[in-house]
Coordinates of C-alpha atoms and ligand atoms in Angstrom, one line a residue:
X1 CA -54.2 -40.9 3.1
X2 CA -53.7 -39.1 6.4
X3 CA -52.2 -41.3 9.0
X4 CA -53.4 -41.0 12.6
X5 CA -50.0 -39.5 13.4
X6 CA -50.5 -36.9 10.7
X7 CA -53.9 -36.0 12.0
X8 CA -52.8 -35.5 15.5
X9 CA -50.0 -33.3 14.3
X10 CA -52.3 -31.3 12.0
X11 CA -54.7 -30.7 14.9
X12 CA -52.1 -29.6 17.4
X13 CA -50.4 -27.5 14.7
X14 CA -53.6 -25.7 13.8
X15 CA -54.2 -24.6 17.4
X16 CA -50.6 -23.8 18.0
X17 CA -50.7 -21.4 15.0
X18 CA -53.8 -19.9 16.6
X19 CA -52.1 -18.9 19.8
X20 CA -52.5 -22.2 21.8
X21 CA -49.7 -23.7 23.9
X22 CA -49.2 -27.4 23.1
X23 CA -49.4 -29.2 26.4
X24 CA -48.4 -32.9 26.8
X25 CA -51.0 -35.5 27.7
X26 CA -51.3 -36.1 31.4
X27 CA -50.8 -39.6 32.7
X28 CA -53.8 -42.0 32.7
X29 CA -53.7 -42.0 36.5
X30 CA -54.9 -38.6 37.5
X31 CA -52.6 -36.8 40.0
X32 CA -54.4 -35.3 43.0
X33 CA -57.8 -36.7 42.1
X34 CA -58.7 -39.8 44.0
X35 CA -62.3 -39.5 42.9
X36 CA -61.4 -40.3 39.3
X37 CA -60.2 -43.7 38.3
X38 CA -58.6 -42.7 34.9
X39 CA -58.2 -39.6 32.9
X40 CA -61.3 -39.8 30.7
X41 CA -61.2 -36.4 28.8
X42 CA -58.8 -33.7 27.9
X43 CA -60.0 -31.3 30.6
X44 CA -59.1 -33.5 33.5
X45 CA -55.6 -32.1 33.8
X46 CA -57.0 -28.5 33.6
X47 CA -59.8 -28.9 36.2
X48 CA -58.2 -26.5 38.7
X49 CA -57.4 -24.0 36.0
X50 CA -61.0 -23.8 35.0
X51 CA -62.1 -23.3 38.6
X52 CA -59.5 -20.6 39.1
X53 CA -57.6 -22.5 41.8
X54 CA -54.5 -22.8 39.6
X55 CA -52.9 -20.4 37.2
X56 CA -50.9 -21.3 34.2
X57 CA -48.6 -19.1 32.0
X58 CA -51.0 -19.5 29.1
X59 CA -54.7 -18.9 28.6
X60 CA -55.1 -21.1 25.5
X61 CA -53.9 -24.7 25.3
X62 CA -54.2 -27.7 23.0
X63 CA -53.6 -31.4 23.8
X64 CA -53.8 -35.0 22.6
X65 CA -54.9 -36.6 25.8
X66 CA -54.7 -40.3 26.6
X67 CA -58.1 -41.4 27.9
X68 CA -59.5 -44.6 29.4
X69 CA -63.2 -45.2 29.8
X70 CA -63.5 -48.5 31.4
X71 CA -65.0 -47.9 34.9
X72 CA -66.7 -45.1 36.8
X73 CA -69.1 -42.7 35.2
X74 CA -68.0 -43.3 31.6
X75 CA -67.7 -47.0 31.0
X76 CA -67.4 -48.1 27.4
X77 CA -66.0 -51.5 28.1
X78 CA -69.1 -53.3 27.0
X79 CA -69.3 -51.4 23.7
X80 CA -65.9 -52.5 22.5
X81 CA -66.0 -54.9 19.6
X82 CA -69.7 -54.2 19.1
X83 CA -69.9 -50.6 18.0
X84 CA -67.7 -49.0 15.3
X85 CA -66.8 -46.1 17.5
X86 CA -66.0 -47.1 21.1
X87 CA -62.7 -48.0 22.7
X88 CA -61.6 -48.4 26.2
X89 CA -58.4 -46.4 25.4
X90 CA -58.6 -43.6 23.0
X91 CA -57.0 -40.2 22.3
X92 CA -59.0 -37.1 22.7
X93 CA -57.7 -34.1 20.8
X94 CA -58.8 -30.8 22.4
X95 CA -58.4 -27.0 22.5
X96 CA -59.0 -25.0 25.7
X97 CA -59.6 -21.4 26.5
X98 CA -59.2 -20.4 30.1
X99 CA -61.3 -17.2 30.2
X100 CA -59.9 -16.2 26.9
X101 CA -62.0 -16.7 23.7
X102 CA -65.5 -18.1 23.9
X103 CA -68.3 -19.5 21.8
X104 CA -67.9 -17.7 18.6
X105 CA -64.2 -18.4 18.2
X106 CA -64.5 -22.0 19.4
X107 CA -67.1 -22.6 16.7
X108 CA -65.2 -20.9 14.0
X109 CA -61.9 -22.7 14.8
X110 CA -63.6 -26.1 14.8
X111 CA -65.4 -25.4 11.5
X112 CA -62.3 -24.0 9.8
X113 CA -60.2 -26.9 10.9
X114 CA -62.5 -29.6 9.8
X115 CA -63.8 -28.1 6.6
X116 CA -60.6 -26.3 5.3
X117 CA -57.5 -28.0 6.8
X118 CA -59.1 -31.4 6.9
X119 CA -61.4 -30.6 3.9
X120 CA -64.4 -32.6 5.1
X121 CA -67.4 -32.1 2.9
X122 CA -69.8 -29.7 4.6
X123 CA -72.9 -31.6 3.5
X124 CA -72.0 -34.6 5.6
X125 CA -71.8 -32.5 8.8
X126 CA -74.5 -31.7 11.3
X127 CA -74.4 -30.3 14.8
X128 CA -76.4 -30.4 18.0
X129 CA -76.8 -27.5 20.4
X130 CA -78.5 -27.4 23.9
X131 CA -82.2 -26.6 23.4
X132 CA -81.9 -23.2 25.2
X133 CA -78.6 -22.1 23.6
X134 CA -79.9 -19.7 20.9
X135 CA -76.5 -18.1 20.7
X136 CA -74.8 -21.3 19.6
X137 CA -77.6 -22.0 17.1
X138 CA -77.2 -18.5 15.6
X139 CA -73.4 -18.8 15.4
X140 CA -73.6 -22.1 13.6
X141 CA -75.9 -20.5 11.1
X142 CA -73.6 -17.5 10.7
X143 CA -70.2 -19.2 10.7
X144 CA -70.9 -22.5 9.0
X145 CA -74.0 -21.5 7.0
X146 CA -75.8 -24.7 8.2
X147 CA -79.5 -24.9 7.5
X148 CA -81.8 -25.1 10.6
X149 CA -82.5 -28.8 10.1
X150 CA -78.8 -29.5 10.6
X151 CA -78.6 -27.6 13.8
X152 CA -80.4 -30.0 16.1
X153 CA -81.6 -28.8 19.5
X154 CA -81.2 -31.3 22.3
X155 CA -82.8 -30.8 25.7
X156 CA -81.0 -33.6 27.6
X157 CA -77.8 -33.7 29.7
X158 CA -76.0 -34.9 26.6
X159 CA -75.8 -31.2 25.7
X160 CA -75.3 -29.8 29.1
X161 CA -72.0 -30.4 30.7
X162 CA -71.2 -30.2 34.5
X163 CA -67.9 -30.7 36.2
X164 CA -69.7 -32.1 39.3
X165 CA -72.6 -31.3 41.5
X166 CA -71.3 -27.8 41.8
X167 CA -68.7 -25.8 39.9
X168 CA -68.3 -24.7 36.2
X169 CA -71.0 -26.0 33.8
X170 CA -72.6 -25.0 30.6
X171 CA -74.2 -26.0 27.3
X172 CA -72.3 -28.0 24.7
X173 CA -72.5 -28.4 21.0
X174 CA -71.5 -31.6 19.2
X175 CA -70.4 -32.1 15.6
X176 CA -71.6 -35.3 13.9
X177 CA -70.5 -36.9 10.6
X178 CA -73.0 -38.7 8.4
X179 CA -71.4 -41.9 7.1
X180 CA -74.3 -42.4 4.7
X181 CA -77.6 -44.2 4.3
X182 CA -76.1 -47.7 3.9
X183 CA -75.4 -47.7 7.6
X184 CA -78.3 -48.1 10.1
X185 CA -79.0 -45.4 12.6
X186 CA -80.8 -42.0 12.9
X187 CA -79.6 -38.5 13.5
X188 CA -78.9 -37.3 17.1
X189 CA -82.1 -36.8 19.0
X190 CA -84.0 -39.4 16.9
X191 CA -85.3 -42.7 18.4
X192 CA -82.6 -44.7 16.6
X193 CA -79.7 -42.3 17.3
X194 CA -77.6 -45.1 18.8
X195 CA -76.8 -46.6 15.4
X196 CA -73.5 -46.0 13.8
X197 CA -74.6 -43.9 10.8
X198 CA -74.3 -40.5 12.4
X199 CA -71.1 -40.5 14.5
X200 CA -70.3 -37.9 17.1
X201 CA -66.8 -36.6 16.4
X202 CA -66.3 -33.4 18.4
X203 CA -67.8 -32.0 21.6
X204 CA -67.5 -28.3 22.2
X205 CA -68.2 -27.3 25.8
X206 CA -69.1 -23.7 26.6
X207 CA -68.4 -23.2 30.3
X208 CA -70.4 -20.2 31.1
X209 CA -72.0 -20.7 34.5
X210 CA -70.9 -21.5 38.0
X211 CA -73.3 -23.8 39.8
X212 CA -73.4 -23.0 43.5
X213 CA -74.8 -25.3 46.2
X214 CA -78.6 -25.4 46.3
X215 CA -78.8 -25.3 42.6
X216 CA -78.1 -21.6 42.1
X217 CA -76.5 -20.9 38.8
X218 CA -74.6 -17.7 38.2
X219 CA -72.8 -16.5 35.0
X220 CA -69.0 -17.0 35.1
X221 CA -67.3 -13.6 34.7
X222 CA -64.8 -15.1 32.3
X223 CA -66.4 -18.0 30.4
X224 CA -64.1 -20.8 29.1
X225 CA -63.9 -23.4 26.4
X226 CA -63.2 -27.1 26.6
X227 CA -63.4 -29.3 23.6
X228 CA -62.8 -33.0 22.8
X229 CA -62.5 -34.8 19.5
X230 CA -61.9 -38.5 19.2
X231 CA -58.8 -39.1 17.1
X232 CA -59.8 -42.6 16.1
X233 CA -63.3 -41.5 14.9
X234 CA -61.8 -38.6 12.9
X235 CA -59.1 -40.9 11.4
X236 CA -61.8 -43.3 10.2
X237 CA -63.5 -40.5 8.3
X238 CA -60.3 -39.1 6.8
X239 CA -59.1 -42.6 5.8
X240 CA -62.4 -43.3 4.0
X241 CA -63.6 -45.9 6.6
X242 CA -66.7 -46.1 8.5
X243 CA -65.3 -48.1 11.4
X244 CA -62.5 -47.0 13.8
X245 CA -61.1 -50.5 13.8
X246 CA -60.4 -50.2 10.0
X247 CA -58.0 -47.3 10.6
X248 CA -54.2 -47.6 10.3
X249 CA -53.4 -48.0 14.0
X250 CA -55.9 -50.8 14.6
X251 CA -55.3 -52.5 11.3
X252 CA -51.7 -52.9 12.0
X253 CA -52.5 -54.7 15.3
X254 CA -55.4 -56.7 13.8
X255 CA -53.2 -57.8 10.9
X256 CA -50.7 -59.2 13.4
X257 CA -53.4 -60.8 15.5
X258 CA -54.7 -62.4 12.3
X259 CA -51.3 -63.7 11.3
X260 CA -50.6 -65.2 14.8
X261 CA -54.0 -66.8 15.2
X262 CA -54.7 -67.7 11.5
X263 CA -58.2 -66.1 11.8
X264 CA -59.5 -63.8 9.1
X265 CA -59.8 -60.3 10.4
X266 CA -63.2 -59.9 8.9
X267 CA -64.4 -63.5 9.4
X268 CA -66.4 -64.9 12.3
X269 CA -63.8 -63.6 14.8
X270 CA -64.1 -60.0 13.7
X271 CA -65.3 -58.8 17.2
X272 CA -62.6 -60.8 18.9
X273 CA -59.8 -59.3 16.9
X274 CA -61.2 -55.9 17.8
X275 CA -61.5 -56.6 21.5
X276 CA -57.9 -57.9 21.5
X277 CA -56.5 -54.9 19.6
X278 CA -58.4 -52.4 21.8
X279 CA -57.5 -54.1 25.1
X280 CA -53.9 -54.4 24.1
X281 CA -53.8 -50.6 23.7
X282 CA -55.5 -50.0 27.0
X283 CA -53.4 -52.6 28.8
X284 CA -50.1 -51.3 27.4
X285 CA -50.8 -47.7 28.1
X286 CA -52.0 -48.4 31.7
X287 CA -48.9 -50.4 32.5
X288 CA -46.8 -47.6 31.0
X289 CA -48.4 -45.2 33.4
X290 CA -47.7 -47.4 36.4
X291 CA -50.9 -49.5 36.8
X292 CA -50.2 -53.2 37.5
X293 CA -52.8 -55.9 37.4
X294 CA -54.3 -56.6 40.9
X295 CA -57.5 -57.5 42.6
X296 CA -58.8 -54.1 43.4
X297 CA -59.2 -50.5 42.2
X298 CA -57.4 -49.5 39.1
X299 CA -55.4 -52.7 39.0
X300 CA -58.5 -54.7 38.9
X301 CA -59.9 -52.7 35.9
X302 CA -56.6 -53.5 34.1
X303 CA -56.9 -57.2 35.1
X304 CA -60.5 -57.3 33.8
X305 CA -59.5 -55.7 30.5
X306 CA -56.6 -58.2 30.1
X307 CA -58.7 -61.3 31.0
X308 CA -61.4 -60.3 28.6
X309 CA -58.9 -60.0 25.8
X310 CA -57.5 -63.4 26.8
X311 CA -60.8 -65.1 26.5
X312 CA -61.1 -63.7 22.9
X313 CA -57.6 -64.8 22.1
X314 CA -58.5 -68.2 23.4
X315 CA -61.6 -68.4 21.3
X316 CA -59.5 -67.6 18.2
X317 CA -57.6 -70.7 19.1
X318 CA -54.4 -69.0 20.3
X319 CA -52.3 -71.8 21.8
X320 CA -49.7 -69.5 23.3
X321 CA -50.1 -66.2 25.1
X322 CA -51.0 -63.7 22.4
X323 CA -51.2 -60.1 23.7
X324 CA -47.5 -59.6 24.4
X325 CA -46.6 -60.7 20.9
X326 CA -48.9 -58.0 19.5
X327 CA -47.2 -55.2 21.5
X328 CA -44.4 -54.6 18.9
X329 CA -47.1 -53.7 16.3
X330 CA -48.6 -51.2 18.8
X331 CA -45.2 -49.8 19.6
X332 CA -44.5 -49.2 15.9
X333 CA -47.7 -47.3 15.5
X334 CA -47.8 -45.2 18.6
X335 CA -44.4 -44.9 20.3
X336 CA -43.3 -41.9 18.2
X337 CA -46.1 -39.9 19.8
X338 CA -46.0 -41.7 23.2
X339 CA -42.4 -42.6 23.9
X340 CA -43.4 -44.0 27.3
X341 CA -44.5 -47.1 25.4
X342 CA -40.9 -47.7 24.4
X343 CA -39.5 -46.8 27.8
X344 CA -41.8 -49.3 29.4
X345 CA -41.6 -51.9 26.6
X346 CA -39.9 -54.6 28.8
X347 CA -42.3 -54.1 31.7
X348 CA -45.4 -54.1 29.4
X349 CA -44.3 -57.3 27.6
X350 CA -43.5 -59.1 30.8
X351 CA -46.7 -58.1 32.5
X352 CA -48.9 -59.1 29.6
X353 CA -47.1 -62.4 29.2
X354 CA -47.2 -63.2 32.9
X355 CA -50.9 -62.4 33.3
X356 CA -51.8 -64.4 30.3
X357 CA -49.7 -67.4 31.3
X358 CA -51.1 -67.4 34.9
X359 CA -54.7 -67.1 33.7
X360 CA -54.6 -69.7 30.9
X361 CA -55.2 -72.8 33.0
X362 CA -57.9 -71.2 35.0
X363 CA -59.5 -69.8 31.8
X364 CA -59.6 -73.3 30.2
X365 CA -61.1 -74.9 33.3
X366 CA -63.6 -72.1 33.9
X367 CA -64.8 -72.2 30.3
X368 CA -65.3 -75.9 30.7
X369 CA -67.4 -75.3 33.8
X370 CA -69.4 -72.6 32.0
X371 CA -70.1 -74.9 29.1
X372 CA -71.3 -77.6 31.4
X373 CA -73.6 -75.2 33.3
X374 CA -75.0 -73.7 30.1
X375 CA -76.1 -77.1 29.0
X376 CA -78.4 -77.3 32.0
X377 CA -80.2 -74.1 31.1
X378 CA -83.3 -73.6 29.2
X379 CA -83.4 -71.3 26.1
X380 CA -82.8 -67.7 27.1
X381 CA -82.5 -68.6 30.8
X382 CA -80.0 -66.5 32.8
X383 CA -76.9 -68.1 34.2
X384 CA -77.5 -68.6 38.0
X385 CA -75.6 -66.1 40.2
X386 CA -73.9 -68.9 42.2
X387 CA -72.3 -70.3 39.0
X388 CA -71.1 -66.8 38.0
X389 CA -69.7 -66.5 41.5
X390 CA -68.0 -69.8 41.4
X391 CA -66.4 -68.8 38.1
X392 CA -65.3 -65.6 39.8
X393 CA -64.1 -67.1 43.0
X394 CA -62.4 -70.2 41.9
X395 CA -61.4 -69.4 38.3
X396 CA -60.8 -65.7 38.5
X397 CA -63.5 -64.8 36.0
X398 CA -64.5 -61.1 36.5
X399 CA -68.3 -60.9 36.2
X400 CA -68.1 -58.9 33.0
X401 CA -66.0 -61.6 31.4
X402 CA -68.7 -64.1 32.1
X403 CA -71.3 -61.7 30.8
X404 CA -69.3 -61.1 27.7
X405 CA -69.0 -64.9 27.2
X406 CA -72.8 -65.3 27.3
X407 CA -73.6 -62.2 25.2
X408 CA -73.3 -63.9 21.8
X409 CA -76.2 -66.2 22.6
X410 CA -78.3 -63.4 24.2
X411 CA -78.0 -64.9 27.7
X412 CA -77.6 -62.8 30.9
X413 CA -76.2 -63.5 34.3
X414 CA -78.4 -63.3 37.5
X415 CA -76.3 -60.4 38.9
X416 CA -78.4 -60.1 42.1
X417 CA -77.7 -63.8 42.8
X418 CA -74.0 -63.2 42.0
X419 CA -73.8 -60.4 44.6
X420 CA -75.8 -62.4 47.2
X421 CA -73.3 -65.3 46.8
X422 CA -70.4 -62.9 47.3
X423 CA -71.9 -61.4 50.4
X424 CA -72.6 -64.8 51.8
X425 CA -69.1 -65.9 51.1
X426 CA -67.6 -62.9 53.0
X427 CA -69.9 -63.5 55.9
X428 CA -68.8 -67.1 56.1
X429 CA -65.1 -66.2 55.9
X430 CA -65.4 -63.7 58.7
X431 CA -67.4 -66.0 60.9
X432 CA -64.8 -68.7 60.4
X433 CA -62.2 -66.3 61.8
X434 CA -64.3 -65.0 64.6
X435 CA -63.7 -66.6 68.0
X436 CA -60.2 -67.5 67.2
X437 CA -59.3 -65.2 70.1
X438 CA -56.8 -63.3 68.0
X439 CA -58.9 -60.2 67.4
X440 CA -56.0 -57.9 66.6
X441 CA -54.3 -60.2 64.2
X442 CA -57.6 -60.9 62.6
X443 CA -58.3 -57.3 61.9
X444 CA -54.9 -56.8 60.6
X445 CA -55.3 -59.8 58.3
X446 CA -58.6 -58.5 56.9
X447 CA -57.2 -55.0 56.4
X448 CA -54.3 -56.4 54.6
X449 CA -56.5 -58.6 52.5
X450 CA -58.7 -55.6 51.7
X451 CA -55.6 -53.8 50.5
X452 CA -53.9 -56.4 48.4
X453 CA -57.0 -58.4 47.4
X454 CA -57.5 -62.2 47.4
X455 CA -55.8 -64.5 45.0
X456 CA -58.0 -66.7 42.9
X457 CA -57.1 -69.7 44.9
X458 CA -57.9 -68.6 48.4
X459 CA -61.5 -69.5 48.1
X460 CA -63.1 -66.1 48.6
X461 CA -62.6 -62.6 47.5
X462 CA -62.9 -59.2 49.1
X463 CA -64.2 -57.1 46.3
X464 CA -67.4 -57.2 44.4
X465 CA -66.7 -57.3 40.7
X466 CA -68.0 -53.8 40.3
X467 CA -67.6 -52.7 43.9
X468 CA -64.4 -50.9 43.9
X469 CA -64.9 -49.2 40.5
Ligands
ATP1 P1 -70.6 -41.2 22.6 O1 -71.9 -40.5 22.7 O2 -70.3 -41.6 21.2 O3 -70.4 -42.3 23.6 P2 -69.6 -39.2 24.3 O4 -70.6 -38.2 24.1 O5 -69.6 -40.1 25.5 O6 -69.5 -40.1 22.9 P3 -67.7 -37.1 24.9 O7 -67.7 -37.3 26.4 O8 -68.5 -35.9 24.4 O9 -68.1 -38.5 24.2 O10 -66.1 -37.1 24.5 C1 -65.7 -36.2 23.4 C2 -65.3 -37.0 22.2 O11 -64.4 -38.1 22.5 C3 -66.5 -37.7 21.5 O12 -67.1 -36.8 20.6 C4 -65.8 -38.8 20.7 O13 -65.2 -38.3 19.5 C5 -64.6 -39.2 21.6 N1 -65.0 -40.4 22.4 C6 -65.8 -40.5 23.5 N2 -65.8 -41.7 24.0 C7 -65.1 -42.5 23.2 C8 -64.7 -43.9 23.2 N3 -65.1 -44.7 24.1 N4 -63.9 -44.3 22.2 C9 -63.4 -43.5 21.2 N5 -63.7 -42.2 21.2 C10 -64.5 -41.7 22.1
MG2 MG1 -70.2 -42.1 25.6
MG3 MG1 -72.5 -38.5 23.0
MG4 MG1 -70.4 -36.2 23.6

C-alpha cells in the first residue's frame, strides 16, 4: 500500500525528473497578500511569477502546498465530516510552468503519472474541459485515448479559472475518478454531480489569457500552467478506499480519538471523529505557522475551528480536553514532511490544551441553554436569532458552531435575526459610552477593542461571526 508520504514523494520525484525544481510549501499565512486569509492553493506563492512581476531562477516548479479552506472565497468548513472528500486543511500537490511548457505537456505529464507511475486503471478515469476548449478535448483524445463521452465539456466557471477581476486567466481541465456504482452521485455536469461517486482529483489550469480592465481578454505571449491535486483524495484511491478519512494519516488520528473517547470510529460518532481529526490538523498547522486563537481575522477562524472540534469531542463524552492528546498521532504521521510540526510541538500542545480548558465550562453551559431553547421550538422551526446571539455573546459560541449543532436535526438558525441582535448590541454599547465626556479615551478604547476583540465575558463583541472573514 502506498502511504501518503510515499505518494507525496513519488509525485514530487516524477516532476523533479521532468525538469521541475522542488519548491517548499509556503506558510499558510500568505506573505505580502493581505487580501487572502490563508494559502488555499499551490499557485498562491507563485502569483507574482505568473503575472511577470517577479522572476525566479527556474521556469518549472513542483510543490506539496499546505492549504486551508475555511474562510473567504473557498470555505469548506461546513463540508467537513459530511463529505468523503473535503478538509479544512489539506495538501495540494502541483506542477507549474512559468511560460515554459503548455497544454500538451501538462496533459501528458498528468496522464503518464497517474496511469503509469501510480498505475490507476484508465477505465475509472474521466475528464472535464471548458466547453470552448477544443484544443484540450483533442489532446485528451490523442494522449489518453479517452472516448468522447469521458471528455465532458463544462460551460461554467468551474472550468474557467481567474486570478482576480483582471490578470491571468484561462480554461481548466479536471480529472475525476469513478469510485463505482455502489456510491451515489453522477458524473460532473450532471444534476447529481455533488455526490461522492465521481471524485475530482486533479485540476489543470491553462493560463492563456490576460484579462484587462473593461473585460478585454488578450492572449498571453507565454502561456503558463498551474495544477493542483488533492493528496488526501489521491491517497484514498491508491489505498483502495473511497473516503479520505479512511486513509493512513486520518486513520492514525481517528484510532487514537476512538481509544481516548471509547467511541467506535464507524459508529454513531463517525462524523465527530472526522471533524476532530480534520480540525486537529488545521489547528496544529495554523499554530505552527504563527496563527493564535483570537476574536478576529485569522485567529478567529482558528478559534472557530477549535471550538467546533471541541463540541464534537464533548458529544463523544470526552471528560478531559481531547485535541492536544491527539497531536502526537498527527506528529508521527506528518512531521517528517513538515518538521515545523515538531519545532512548534510545545506551542501547539499548550495552545490546544488552553483553548479547550477555557472553553469547556462555557461549552457545557451554552449547550444546556441550547437544549432548553430547542425544547420551546416547533418541529423544523429555526432557532431565533437572539438565542444564537446570546450563545455567541455570553458563551463564546461562533455562529457556525450553533449551526453545526442544529444540523443533525435539520434545524436552521435565523441568521438575519442573529445579525440584527449583534448590531443592536453594538449600538447600545456605543451609546452607553457616549456623553461620558472622554471622547479621546473612548475612541482609543473602541479602536483597541476592534483590534484585540472582546472576550466572551464582556457582554458584547465587536465582530460579526462572519464579518471579518
Ligand atoms: P471540489 O469541487 O471537490 O470542492 P475544487 O474544485 O474546489 O474541489 P480546486 O480548487 O480545483 O478544488 O483544487 C484543486 C484540487 O485540490 C481538487 O481537485 C482536489 O483534489 C483538492 N481539494 C480542493 N478542495 C479540497 C478540500 N477542501 N479538501 C481536500 N482536497 C481538496
Ligand atoms: Mg471546492
Ligand atoms: Mg470542483
Ligand atoms: Mg476544481
